[in-house]
Coordinates of C-alpha atoms in Angstrom, one line a residue:
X1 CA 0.0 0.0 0.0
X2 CA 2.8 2.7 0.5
X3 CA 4.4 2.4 -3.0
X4 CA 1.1 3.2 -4.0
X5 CA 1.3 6.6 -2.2
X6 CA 3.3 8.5 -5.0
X7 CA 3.8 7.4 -8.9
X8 CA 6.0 4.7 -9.6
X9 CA 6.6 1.6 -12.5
X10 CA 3.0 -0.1 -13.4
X11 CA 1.1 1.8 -10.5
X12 CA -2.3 0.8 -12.0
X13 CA -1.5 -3.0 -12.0
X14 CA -0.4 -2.3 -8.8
X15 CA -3.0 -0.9 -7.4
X16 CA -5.7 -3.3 -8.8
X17 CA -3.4 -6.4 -7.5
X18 CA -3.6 -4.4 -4.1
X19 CA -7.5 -3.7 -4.1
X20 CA -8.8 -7.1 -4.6
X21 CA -5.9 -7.8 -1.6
X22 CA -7.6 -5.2 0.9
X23 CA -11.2 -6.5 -0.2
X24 CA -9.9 -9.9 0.4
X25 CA -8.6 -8.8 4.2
X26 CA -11.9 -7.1 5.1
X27 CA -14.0 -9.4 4.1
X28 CA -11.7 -12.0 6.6
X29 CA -12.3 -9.5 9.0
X30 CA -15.9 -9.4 8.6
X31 CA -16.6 -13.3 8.3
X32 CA -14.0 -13.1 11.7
X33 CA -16.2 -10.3 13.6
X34 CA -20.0 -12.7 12.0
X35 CA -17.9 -15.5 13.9
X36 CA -17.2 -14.1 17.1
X37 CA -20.5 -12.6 17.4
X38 CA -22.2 -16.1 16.6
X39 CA -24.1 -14.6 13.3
X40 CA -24.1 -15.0 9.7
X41 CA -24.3 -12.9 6.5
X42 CA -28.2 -12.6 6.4
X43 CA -28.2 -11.2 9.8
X44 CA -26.4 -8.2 8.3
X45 CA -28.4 -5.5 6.4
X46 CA -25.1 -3.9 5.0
X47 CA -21.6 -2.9 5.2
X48 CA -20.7 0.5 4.7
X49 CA -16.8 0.7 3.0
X50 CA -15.6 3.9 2.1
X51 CA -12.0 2.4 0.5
X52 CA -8.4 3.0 1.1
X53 CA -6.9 5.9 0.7
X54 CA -3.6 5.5 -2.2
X55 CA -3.1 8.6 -2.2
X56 CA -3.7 12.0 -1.2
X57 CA -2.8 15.4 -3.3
X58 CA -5.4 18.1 -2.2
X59 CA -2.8 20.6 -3.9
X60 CA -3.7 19.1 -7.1
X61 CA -7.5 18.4 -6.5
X62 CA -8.0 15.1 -5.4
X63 CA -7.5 11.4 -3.9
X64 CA -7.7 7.8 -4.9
X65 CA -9.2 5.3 -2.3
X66 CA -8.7 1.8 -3.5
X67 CA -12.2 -0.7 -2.7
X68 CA -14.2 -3.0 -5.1
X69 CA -17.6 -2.9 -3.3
X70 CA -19.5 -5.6 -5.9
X71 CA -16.2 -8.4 -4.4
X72 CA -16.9 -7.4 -0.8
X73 CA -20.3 -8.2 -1.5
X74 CA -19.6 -11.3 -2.8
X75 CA -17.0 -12.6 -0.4
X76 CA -19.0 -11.9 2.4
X77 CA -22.8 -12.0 0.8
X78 CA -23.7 -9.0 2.5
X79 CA -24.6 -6.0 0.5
X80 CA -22.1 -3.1 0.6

């Protein structure tokens, strides 16, 4: 995640190889937090996931946040 934080060689594959990585670790932690609690997906109405910020460059007008809503969804089959 913090070579993605300024430009560097093949940032874009980069960054998609680390997005499905980051959906991949919250939905572990969500399926980790339904186990400890004794519940299961349908008990969920949704997850909210705003993403990882990449990078930040007010300066210049904006951020990237890394997050592929439509996998959480279907790692954990909870709506996001």
């Amino acid at each position: 995640m913090l070579g993605l934080c300024s430009s560097g060689v093949d940032e874009l594959a980069r960054a998609a190889i680390a997005e499905q990585k980051w959906c991949r670790l919250v939905a572990q932690g969500v399926q980790t937090l339904l186990e400890d609690q004794n519940m299961v997906p349908a008990q969920i109405r949704a997850i909210g996931s705003h993403g990882q910020t990449i990078r930040h460059e007010p300066a210049r007008g904006y951020s990237i946040q890394i997050g592929n809503p439509a996998l959480l969804a279907e790692l954990t089959e909870i709506t996001v």
